[in-house]
Amino acid sequence: MIRTKFPLYFVLLFTVTLLFSCAARKQHALFNAPSDIVTDTIKQVYVVNDQGLSDIYYKIKVNDQLAVRNVQNPEFGAVGGTSATGVAISSNSQGGSSQNVLSYPVEPDGMVNLPAIGKVQVQGLTRREAAIKIQEIYKTKLLKDPIIELTVVNLKVTLLGEFGKQGNFLLEKENTDLIEIIGEAGGISKIADPKSLKIIRGDRSNPEIIYVNLNDINSLASKKLILQNHDIIVLQQTKGQALSDRLQSFNNIVQPLLVFVNVATLIFALTR
């Protein structure tokens, strides 16, 4: 009777362990969506819940943080220091060096309060338009031939998964595209699946999902690859690597069980 029940018990335990291992592996996949099945078949770029093309030139908004620097005099408004209106914030991202950049908030009235020249209306302007406007005011009131560089330091995207580096990356210039950010992140890992990249964009409750096949050079022509503030970029590992990880996880669980079974079998044989 013991001989018939013991193998059955082991088979049931083996089955439960396998199912548990598969479920645990699935939980590690990031931001699953029903449309993810298209990653096996997309040729270039495929968009789910397409929300059209937004203005590729970012327009400054209330509560944005602006870093203003005179290229002719790098010490002017650049790094460190304090101001009545400026806030020293960290510009650290996984792709660049960390430093405290003196930035100035865009206030509810749409203006930014800058040293020496006071309030300047910037809401609704692109970064270039705002830089030119501020440059002209400084040239008129204070500085000789200034060259103003303006950065919106709160604009960022998040990279997760099989990249050289993960984390938040600043959108420091106009029209930053996907490939530039991947370059900042150190490329993709050896176990990344180039067909599995997706960009999650817009309203988190009803996002636009952009699938990109990095294997096809024609994907680079898509304007959807111009990144927007708060984009989430996810890259999964290959199916082969996922299977290998699953088998390794399963093996780590089964090995102790096999030792137990061997010992139990030996004891059973010796006590017959």
PDB file of C-alpha atoms in Angstrom:
ATOM      1  CA  MET A   1       0.000   0.000   0.000  1.00  0.00           C
ATOM      2  CA  ILE A   2       2.847   2.365   0.800  1.00  0.00           C
ATOM      3  CA  ARG A   3       4.463   1.528  -2.542  1.00  0.00           C
ATOM      4  CA  THR A   4       1.420   2.695  -4.518  1.00  0.00           C
ATOM      5  CA  LYS A   5       0.804   5.922  -2.601  1.00  0.00           C
ATOM      6  CA  PHE A   6       4.379   7.164  -2.473  1.00  0.00           C
ATOM      7  CA  PRO A   7       4.900   7.610  -6.237  1.00  0.00           C
ATOM      8  CA  LEU A   8       1.443   9.230  -6.545  1.00  0.00           C
ATOM      9  CA  TYR A   9       2.304  11.699  -3.795  1.00  0.00           C
ATOM     10  CA  PHE A  10       5.563  12.589  -5.527  1.00  0.00           C
ATOM     11  CA  VAL A  11       3.818  13.147  -8.886  1.00  0.00           C
ATOM     12  CA  LEU A  12       1.269  15.478  -7.285  1.00  0.00           C
ATOM     13  CA  LEU A  13       3.995  17.387  -5.476  1.00  0.00           C
ATOM     14  CA  PHE A  14       5.971  17.670  -8.702  1.00  0.00           C
ATOM     15  CA  THR A  15       2.942  19.053 -10.570  1.00  0.00           C
ATOM     16  CA  VAL A  16       2.110  21.629  -7.900  1.00  0.00           C
ATOM     17  CA  THR A  17       5.730  22.769  -7.789  1.00  0.00           C
ATOM     18  CA  LEU A  18       5.819  23.204 -11.571  1.00  0.00           C
ATOM     19  CA  LEU A  19       2.632  25.270 -11.612  1.00  0.00           C
ATOM     20  CA  PHE A  20       3.905  27.429  -8.761  1.00  0.00           C
ATOM     21  CA  SER A  21       7.193  28.006 -10.565  1.00  0.00           C
ATOM     22  CA  CYS A  22       5.421  29.121 -13.761  1.00  0.00           C
ATOM     23  CA  ALA A  23       3.137  31.478 -11.856  1.00  0.00           C
ATOM     24  CA  ALA A  24       6.069  33.022 -10.005  1.00  0.00           C
ATOM     25  CA  ARG A  25       7.910  33.606 -13.284  1.00  0.00           C
ATOM     26  CA  LYS A  26       4.892  35.323 -14.805  1.00  0.00           C
ATOM     27  CA  GLN A  27       4.762  37.746 -11.897  1.00  0.00           C
ATOM     28  CA  HIS A  28       8.258  39.002 -12.819  1.00  0.00           C
ATOM     29  CA  ALA A  29       7.097  40.207 -16.266  1.00  0.00           C
ATOM     30  CA  LEU A  30       6.627  43.987 -16.265  1.00  0.00           C
ATOM     31  CA  PHE A  31       3.333  45.710 -17.097  1.00  0.00           C
ATOM     32  CA  ASN A  32       1.674  42.887 -18.999  1.00  0.00           C
ATOM     33  CA  ALA A  33      -1.059  43.836 -21.473  1.00  0.00           C
ATOM     34  CA  PRO A  34      -3.369  41.618 -23.557  1.00  0.00           C
ATOM     35  CA  SER A  35      -1.864  43.141 -26.692  1.00  0.00           C
ATOM     36  CA  ASP A  36       1.638  41.912 -25.808  1.00  0.00           C
ATOM     37  CA  ILE A  37       1.104  38.899 -28.069  1.00  0.00           C
ATOM     38  CA  VAL A  38       1.855  41.138 -31.056  1.00  0.00           C
ATOM     39  CA  THR A  39       5.532  41.259 -30.138  1.00  0.00           C
ATOM     40  CA  ASP A  40       6.037  37.953 -31.978  1.00  0.00           C
ATOM     41  CA  THR A  41       4.666  39.316 -35.230  1.00  0.00           C
ATOM     42  CA  ILE A  42       5.308  43.083 -35.470  1.00  0.00           C
ATOM     43  CA  LYS A  43       7.558  44.185 -38.326  1.00  0.00           C
ATOM     44  CA  GLN A  44       8.365  47.738 -37.257  1.00  0.00           C
ATOM     45  CA  VAL A  45       6.115  49.780 -34.935  1.00  0.00           C
ATOM     46  CA  TYR A  46       2.629  48.843 -33.749  1.00  0.00           C
ATOM     47  CA  VAL A  47       0.454  51.180 -31.682  1.00  0.00           C
ATOM     48  CA  VAL A  48      -2.404  50.222 -29.369  1.00  0.00           C
ATOM     49  CA  ASN A  49      -4.882  52.920 -28.318  1.00  0.00           C
ATOM     50  CA  ASP A  50      -3.265  55.406 -30.680  1.00  0.00           C
ATOM     51  CA  GLN A  51      -3.667  58.943 -29.339  1.00  0.00           C
ATOM     52  CA  GLY A  52      -2.096  60.639 -32.321  1.00  0.00           C
ATOM     53  CA  LEU A  53       1.054  62.728 -32.510  1.00  0.00           C
ATOM     54  CA  SER A  54       1.428  65.380 -29.870  1.00  0.00           C
ATOM     55  CA  ASP A  55       3.447  68.529 -30.459  1.00  0.00           C
ATOM     56  CA  ILE A  56       7.022  67.282 -30.640  1.00  0.00           C
ATOM     57  CA  TYR A  57       8.225  70.555 -29.128  1.00  0.00           C
ATOM     58  CA  TYR A  58       7.498  70.553 -25.413  1.00  0.00           C
ATOM     59  CA  LYS A  59       5.581  73.596 -24.147  1.00  0.00           C
ATOM     60  CA  ILE A  60       6.532  74.870 -20.710  1.00  0.00           C
ATOM     61  CA  LYS A  61       3.876  74.371 -18.040  1.00  0.00           C
ATOM     62  CA  VAL A  62       3.128  75.647 -14.554  1.00  0.00           C
ATOM     63  CA  ASN A  63       5.278  73.887 -11.895  1.00  0.00           C
ATOM     64  CA  ASP A  64       8.022  73.021 -14.372  1.00  0.00           C
ATOM     65  CA  GLN A  65      11.535  73.564 -13.026  1.00  0.00           C
ATOM     66  CA  LEU A  66      13.776  75.608 -15.331  1.00  0.00           C
ATOM     67  CA  ALA A  67      17.565  75.600 -15.187  1.00  0.00           C
ATOM     68  CA  VAL A  68      18.924  78.745 -16.836  1.00  0.00           C
ATOM     69  CA  ARG A  69      22.616  79.015 -17.707  1.00  0.00           C
ATOM     70  CA  ASN A  70      24.678  81.577 -19.594  1.00  0.00           C
ATOM     71  CA  VAL A  71      27.045  79.627 -21.820  1.00  0.00           C
ATOM     72  CA  GLN A  72      29.341  82.676 -22.024  1.00  0.00           C
ATOM     73  CA  ASN A  73      29.696  82.583 -18.236  1.00  0.00           C
ATOM     74  CA  PRO A  74      29.172  79.014 -16.956  1.00  0.00           C
ATOM     75  CA  GLU A  75      29.121  80.164 -13.336  1.00  0.00           C
ATOM     76  CA  PHE A  76      26.041  82.268 -13.965  1.00  0.00           C
ATOM     77  CA  GLY A  77      22.925  80.403 -12.809  1.00  0.00           C
ATOM     78  CA  ALA A  78      24.476  77.004 -13.325  1.00  0.00           C
ATOM     79  CA  VAL A  79      25.400  74.789 -10.403  1.00  0.00           C
ATOM     80  CA  GLY A  80      24.978  75.071  -6.649  1.00  0.00           C
ATOM     81  CA  GLY A  81      24.336  78.267  -4.773  1.00  0.00           C
ATOM     82  CA  THR A  82      21.068  79.616  -3.456  1.00  0.00           C
ATOM     83  CA  SER A  83      18.577  82.189  -4.588  1.00  0.00           C
ATOM     84  CA  ALA A  84      15.433  83.838  -3.359  1.00  0.00           C
ATOM     85  CA  THR A  85      13.478  82.000  -6.014  1.00  0.00           C
ATOM     86  CA  GLY A  86      15.766  79.195  -7.156  1.00  0.00           C
ATOM     87  CA  VAL A  87      15.768  75.677  -5.788  1.00  0.00           C
ATOM     88  CA  ALA A  88      18.848  73.449  -5.851  1.00  0.00           C
ATOM     89  CA  ILE A  89      17.714  70.058  -7.105  1.00  0.00           C
ATOM     90  CA  SER A  90      19.585  66.950  -8.138  1.00  0.00           C
ATOM     91  CA  SER A  91      19.850  66.310 -11.856  1.00  0.00           C
ATOM     92  CA  ASN A  92      21.018  62.775 -11.176  1.00  0.00           C
ATOM     93  CA  SER A  93      19.900  60.108 -13.611  1.00  0.00           C
ATOM     94  CA  GLN A  94      21.197  56.623 -14.203  1.00  0.00           C
ATOM     95  CA  GLY A  95      22.712  57.776 -17.483  1.00  0.00           C
ATOM     96  CA  GLY A  96      24.614  60.825 -16.324  1.00  0.00           C
ATOM     97  CA  SER A  97      26.563  62.438 -13.549  1.00  0.00           C
ATOM     98  CA  SER A  98      24.927  63.795 -10.446  1.00  0.00           C
ATOM     99  CA  GLN A  99      25.061  67.443  -9.533  1.00  0.00           C
ATOM    100  CA  ASN A 100      22.903  70.058  -7.866  1.00  0.00           C
ATOM    101  CA  VAL A 101      21.433  72.302 -10.522  1.00  0.00           C
ATOM    102  CA  LEU A 102      19.900  75.600  -9.524  1.00  0.00           C
ATOM    103  CA  SER A 103      16.415  75.635 -11.027  1.00  0.00           C
ATOM    104  CA  TYR A 104      13.517  78.062 -10.926  1.00  0.00           C
ATOM    105  CA  PRO A 105       9.844  77.032 -10.767  1.00  0.00           C
ATOM    106  CA  VAL A 106       7.216  78.233 -13.207  1.00  0.00           C
ATOM    107  CA  GLU A 107       4.685  79.827 -10.898  1.00  0.00           C
ATOM    108  CA  PRO A 108       0.863  79.591 -11.170  1.00  0.00           C
ATOM    109  CA  ASP A 109       0.805  82.851 -13.154  1.00  0.00           C
ATOM    110  CA  GLY A 110       2.985  81.220 -15.823  1.00  0.00           C
ATOM    111  CA  MET A 111       6.054  83.261 -14.922  1.00  0.00           C
ATOM    112  CA  VAL A 112       9.521  82.304 -13.757  1.00  0.00           C
ATOM    113  CA  ASN A 113      11.340  84.618 -11.339  1.00  0.00           C
ATOM    114  CA  LEU A 114      14.989  84.917 -12.397  1.00  0.00           C
ATOM    115  CA  PRO A 115      17.960  86.698 -10.769  1.00  0.00           C
ATOM    116  CA  ALA A 116      18.397  90.370 -11.639  1.00  0.00           C
ATOM    117  CA  ILE A 117      15.632  90.514 -14.256  1.00  0.00           C
ATOM    118  CA  GLY A 118      12.660  89.325 -12.178  1.00  0.00           C
ATOM    119  CA  LYS A 119       9.573  87.666 -13.602  1.00  0.00           C
ATOM    120  CA  VAL A 120       9.394  86.456 -17.193  1.00  0.00           C
ATOM    121  CA  GLN A 121       6.297  84.935 -18.820  1.00  0.00           C
ATOM    122  CA  VAL A 122       7.263  81.495 -20.151  1.00  0.00           C
ATOM    123  CA  GLN A 123       4.164  79.308 -19.932  1.00  0.00           C
ATOM    124  CA  GLY A 124       3.217  77.913 -23.339  1.00  0.00           C
ATOM    125  CA  LEU A 125       6.632  78.589 -24.862  1.00  0.00           C
ATOM    126  CA  THR A 126       8.972  75.909 -26.169  1.00  0.00           C
ATOM    127  CA  ARG A 127      12.348  75.595 -24.491  1.00  0.00           C
ATOM    128  CA  ARG A 128      14.011  77.391 -27.398  1.00  0.00           C
ATOM    129  CA  GLU A 129      11.464  80.212 -27.428  1.00  0.00           C
ATOM    130  CA  ALA A 130      11.851  80.732 -23.677  1.00  0.00           C
ATOM    131  CA  ALA A 131      15.657  80.688 -23.921  1.00  0.00           C
ATOM    132  CA  ILE A 132      15.633  83.352 -26.660  1.00  0.00           C
ATOM    133  CA  LYS A 133      13.191  85.528 -24.719  1.00  0.00           C
ATOM    134  CA  ILE A 134      15.233  85.338 -21.513  1.00  0.00           C
ATOM    135  CA  GLN A 135      18.447  85.896 -23.455  1.00  0.00           C
ATOM    136  CA  GLU A 136      17.126  89.141 -24.957  1.00  0.00           C
ATOM    137  CA  ILE A 137      16.037  90.428 -21.546  1.00  0.00           C
ATOM    138  CA  TYR A 138      19.424  89.688 -19.972  1.00  0.00           C
ATOM    139  CA  LYS A 139      21.170  91.297 -22.948  1.00  0.00           C
ATOM    140  CA  THR A 140      19.098  94.448 -22.536  1.00  0.00           C
ATOM    141  CA  LYS A 141      19.330  94.736 -18.760  1.00  0.00           C
ATOM    142  CA  LEU A 142      22.500  93.071 -17.530  1.00  0.00           C
ATOM    143  CA  LEU A 143      24.808  90.898 -19.610  1.00  0.00           C
ATOM    144  CA  LYS A 144      26.940  91.498 -22.661  1.00  0.00           C
ATOM    145  CA  ASP A 145      26.166  89.098 -25.505  1.00  0.00           C
ATOM    146  CA  PRO A 146      24.727  86.308 -23.320  1.00  0.00           C
ATOM    147  CA  ILE A 147      24.004  82.879 -24.756  1.00  0.00           C
ATOM    148  CA  ILE A 148      21.248  81.433 -22.602  1.00  0.00           C
ATOM    149  CA  GLU A 149      20.779  77.689 -22.317  1.00  0.00           C
ATOM    150  CA  LEU A 150      17.470  76.589 -20.789  1.00  0.00           C
ATOM    151  CA  THR A 151      16.607  73.105 -19.561  1.00  0.00           C
ATOM    152  CA  VAL A 152      13.354  71.812 -18.098  1.00  0.00           C
ATOM    153  CA  VAL A 153      14.887  69.594 -15.437  1.00  0.00           C
ATOM    154  CA  ASN A 154      11.726  67.756 -14.409  1.00  0.00           C
ATOM    155  CA  LEU A 155      11.181  66.077 -17.807  1.00  0.00           C
ATOM    156  CA  LYS A 156      12.089  62.411 -17.671  1.00  0.00           C
ATOM    157  CA  VAL A 157      11.389  58.918 -18.920  1.00  0.00           C
ATOM    158  CA  THR A 158      11.758  55.629 -17.055  1.00  0.00           C
ATOM    159  CA  LEU A 159      13.631  52.618 -18.456  1.00  0.00           C
ATOM    160  CA  LEU A 160      12.894  49.199 -16.988  1.00  0.00           C
ATOM    161  CA  GLY A 161      14.070  45.728 -17.937  1.00  0.00           C
ATOM    162  CA  GLU A 162      16.933  44.538 -20.099  1.00  0.00           C
ATOM    163  CA  PHE A 163      18.903  47.750 -20.588  1.00  0.00           C
ATOM    164  CA  GLY A 164      22.506  48.444 -19.684  1.00  0.00           C
ATOM    165  CA  LYS A 165      21.135  50.708 -16.944  1.00  0.00           C
ATOM    166  CA  GLN A 166      17.642  51.126 -15.553  1.00  0.00           C
ATOM    167  CA  GLY A 167      16.080  54.161 -13.927  1.00  0.00           C
ATOM    168  CA  ASN A 168      14.971  57.697 -14.716  1.00  0.00           C
ATOM    169  CA  PHE A 169      16.605  59.564 -17.595  1.00  0.00           C
ATOM    170  CA  LEU A 170      16.228  63.286 -18.184  1.00  0.00           C
ATOM    171  CA  LEU A 171      14.916  64.647 -21.479  1.00  0.00           C
ATOM    172  CA  GLU A 172      17.482  67.387 -21.693  1.00  0.00           C
ATOM    173  CA  LYS A 173      16.816  68.559 -25.242  1.00  0.00           C
ATOM    174  CA  GLU A 174      14.067  68.903 -27.791  1.00  0.00           C
ATOM    175  CA  ASN A 175      13.000  65.816 -29.724  1.00  0.00           C
ATOM    176  CA  THR A 176      14.948  63.248 -27.724  1.00  0.00           C
ATOM    177  CA  ASP A 177      14.213  59.916 -29.384  1.00  0.00           C
ATOM    178  CA  LEU A 178      14.189  56.343 -28.162  1.00  0.00           C
ATOM    179  CA  ILE A 179      17.591  55.429 -29.571  1.00  0.00           C
ATOM    180  CA  GLU A 180      19.304  58.347 -27.844  1.00  0.00           C
ATOM    181  CA  ILE A 181      17.941  57.269 -24.461  1.00  0.00           C
ATOM    182  CA  ILE A 182      18.883  53.631 -25.075  1.00  0.00           C
ATOM    183  CA  GLY A 183      22.373  54.877 -25.872  1.00  0.00           C
ATOM    184  CA  GLU A 184      22.480  56.795 -22.588  1.00  0.00           C
ATOM    185  CA  ALA A 185      21.416  53.617 -20.823  1.00  0.00           C
ATOM    186  CA  GLY A 186      24.357  51.696 -22.274  1.00  0.00           C
ATOM    187  CA  GLY A 187      22.371  49.798 -24.891  1.00  0.00           C
ATOM    188  CA  ILE A 188      20.402  46.622 -24.348  1.00  0.00           C
ATOM    189  CA  SER A 189      21.580  43.506 -22.523  1.00  0.00           C
ATOM    190  CA  LYS A 190      22.661  40.266 -24.171  1.00  0.00           C
ATOM    191  CA  ILE A 191      19.482  38.520 -23.069  1.00  0.00           C
ATOM    192  CA  ALA A 192      17.085  41.246 -24.262  1.00  0.00           C
ATOM    193  CA  ASP A 193      14.442  40.452 -26.868  1.00  0.00           C
ATOM    194  CA  PRO A 194      14.691  43.317 -29.417  1.00  0.00           C
ATOM    195  CA  LYS A 195      11.109  42.678 -30.548  1.00  0.00           C
ATOM    196  CA  SER A 196       9.598  43.073 -27.082  1.00  0.00           C
ATOM    197  CA  LEU A 197      10.244  46.777 -26.458  1.00  0.00           C
ATOM    198  CA  LYS A 198       7.170  48.813 -25.587  1.00  0.00           C
ATOM    199  CA  ILE A 199       6.562  52.411 -24.610  1.00  0.00           C
ATOM    200  CA  ILE A 200       3.703  53.140 -22.207  1.00  0.00           C
ATOM    201  CA  ARG A 201       2.538  56.714 -22.739  1.00  0.00           C
ATOM    202  CA  GLY A 202      -0.114  59.104 -21.500  1.00  0.00           C
ATOM    203  CA  ASP A 203      -2.994  58.473 -19.088  1.00  0.00           C
ATOM    204  CA  ARG A 204      -2.036  55.575 -16.838  1.00  0.00           C
ATOM    205  CA  SER A 205      -5.661  54.374 -16.666  1.00  0.00           C
ATOM    206  CA  ASN A 206      -5.951  54.232 -20.464  1.00  0.00           C
ATOM    207  CA  PRO A 207      -2.419  54.397 -21.858  1.00  0.00           C
ATOM    208  CA  GLU A 208      -1.184  54.366 -25.385  1.00  0.00           C
ATOM    209  CA  ILE A 209       1.139  51.385 -25.906  1.00  0.00           C
ATOM    210  CA  ILE A 210       3.774  51.548 -28.617  1.00  0.00           C
ATOM    211  CA  TYR A 211       5.493  48.291 -29.593  1.00  0.00           C
ATOM    212  CA  VAL A 212       8.840  48.593 -31.352  1.00  0.00           C
ATOM    213  CA  ASN A 213      10.843  45.970 -33.238  1.00  0.00           C
ATOM    214  CA  LEU A 214      14.449  47.042 -32.724  1.00  0.00           C
ATOM    215  CA  ASN A 215      15.595  44.453 -35.261  1.00  0.00           C
ATOM    216  CA  ASP A 216      14.133  46.468 -38.144  1.00  0.00           C
ATOM    217  CA  ILE A 217      16.006  49.660 -39.061  1.00  0.00           C
ATOM    218  CA  ASN A 218      12.834  51.084 -40.618  1.00  0.00           C
ATOM    219  CA  SER A 219      11.370  51.361 -37.115  1.00  0.00           C
ATOM    220  CA  LEU A 220      13.602  54.380 -36.550  1.00  0.00           C
ATOM    221  CA  ALA A 221      11.531  56.469 -38.971  1.00  0.00           C
ATOM    222  CA  SER A 222       8.446  56.457 -36.741  1.00  0.00           C
ATOM    223  CA  LYS A 223       7.627  59.778 -35.077  1.00  0.00           C
ATOM    224  CA  LYS A 224       6.166  57.754 -32.205  1.00  0.00           C
ATOM    225  CA  LEU A 225       9.742  57.198 -31.050  1.00  0.00           C
ATOM    226  CA  ILE A 226      10.086  60.877 -30.078  1.00  0.00           C
ATOM    227  CA  LEU A 227       9.869  60.533 -26.317  1.00  0.00           C
ATOM    228  CA  GLN A 228       7.412  62.392 -24.107  1.00  0.00           C
ATOM    229  CA  ASN A 229       7.507  63.310 -20.450  1.00  0.00           C
ATOM    230  CA  HIS A 230       6.803  60.347 -18.126  1.00  0.00           C
ATOM    231  CA  ASP A 231       7.070  57.680 -20.846  1.00  0.00           C
ATOM    232  CA  ILE A 232       7.745  54.205 -19.425  1.00  0.00           C
ATOM    233  CA  ILE A 233      10.008  52.112 -21.658  1.00  0.00           C
ATOM    234  CA  VAL A 234      10.042  48.374 -20.987  1.00  0.00           C
ATOM    235  CA  LEU A 235      12.242  45.702 -22.569  1.00  0.00           C
ATOM    236  CA  GLN A 236      11.753  42.023 -21.760  1.00  0.00           C
ATOM    237  CA  GLN A 237      14.239  39.171 -21.965  1.00  0.00           C
ATOM    238  CA  THR A 238      14.124  36.568 -24.732  1.00  0.00           C
ATOM    239  CA  LYS A 239      11.776  33.624 -24.416  1.00  0.00           C
ATOM    240  CA  GLY A 240      14.770  31.303 -24.329  1.00  0.00           C
ATOM    241  CA  GLN A 241      16.236  33.159 -21.367  1.00  0.00           C
ATOM    242  CA  ALA A 242      12.836  33.252 -19.651  1.00  0.00           C
ATOM    243  CA  LEU A 243      12.543  29.477 -20.089  1.00  0.00           C
ATOM    244  CA  SER A 244      16.086  29.007 -18.790  1.00  0.00           C
ATOM    245  CA  ASP A 245      15.296  31.117 -15.719  1.00  0.00           C
ATOM    246  CA  ARG A 246      12.095  29.151 -15.165  1.00  0.00           C
ATOM    247  CA  LEU A 247      13.911  25.835 -15.384  1.00  0.00           C
ATOM    248  CA  GLN A 248      16.639  27.102 -13.061  1.00  0.00           C
ATOM    249  CA  SER A 249      14.036  28.257 -10.551  1.00  0.00           C
ATOM    250  CA  PHE A 250      12.250  24.941 -10.823  1.00  0.00           C
ATOM    251  CA  ASN A 251      15.544  23.063 -10.450  1.00  0.00           C
ATOM    252  CA  ASN A 252      16.344  24.991  -7.268  1.00  0.00           C
ATOM    253  CA  ILE A 253      13.057  23.780  -5.788  1.00  0.00           C
ATOM    254  CA  VAL A 254      13.190  20.210  -7.095  1.00  0.00           C
ATOM    255  CA  GLN A 255      16.773  19.412  -6.097  1.00  0.00           C
ATOM    256  CA  PRO A 256      16.077  19.369  -2.329  1.00  0.00           C
ATOM    257  CA  LEU A 257      12.928  17.321  -2.985  1.00  0.00           C
ATOM    258  CA  LEU A 258      14.912  14.744  -4.956  1.00  0.00           C
ATOM    259  CA  VAL A 259      17.386  14.460  -2.096  1.00  0.00           C
ATOM    260  CA  PHE A 260      14.460  13.873   0.262  1.00  0.00           C
ATOM    261  CA  VAL A 261      12.951  11.275  -2.085  1.00  0.00           C
ATOM    262  CA  ASN A 262      16.275   9.422  -2.422  1.00  0.00           C
ATOM    263  CA  VAL A 263      16.754   9.339   1.335  1.00  0.00           C
ATOM    264  CA  ALA A 264      13.165   8.182   1.878  1.00  0.00           C
ATOM    265  CA  THR A 265      13.576   5.477  -0.782  1.00  0.00           C
ATOM    266  CA  LEU A 266      16.824   4.294   0.813  1.00  0.00           C
ATOM    267  CA  ILE A 267      15.224   4.141   4.270  1.00  0.00           C
ATOM    268  CA  PHE A 268      12.214   2.316   2.867  1.00  0.00           C
ATOM    269  CA  ALA A 269      14.484  -0.226   1.152  1.00  0.00           C
ATOM    270  CA  LEU A 270      16.561  -0.813   4.279  1.00  0.00           C
ATOM    271  CA  THR A 271      13.512  -1.334   6.508  1.00  0.00           C
ATOM    272  CA  ARG A 272      11.740  -3.855   4.263  1.00  0.00           C
TER     273      ARG A 272
END
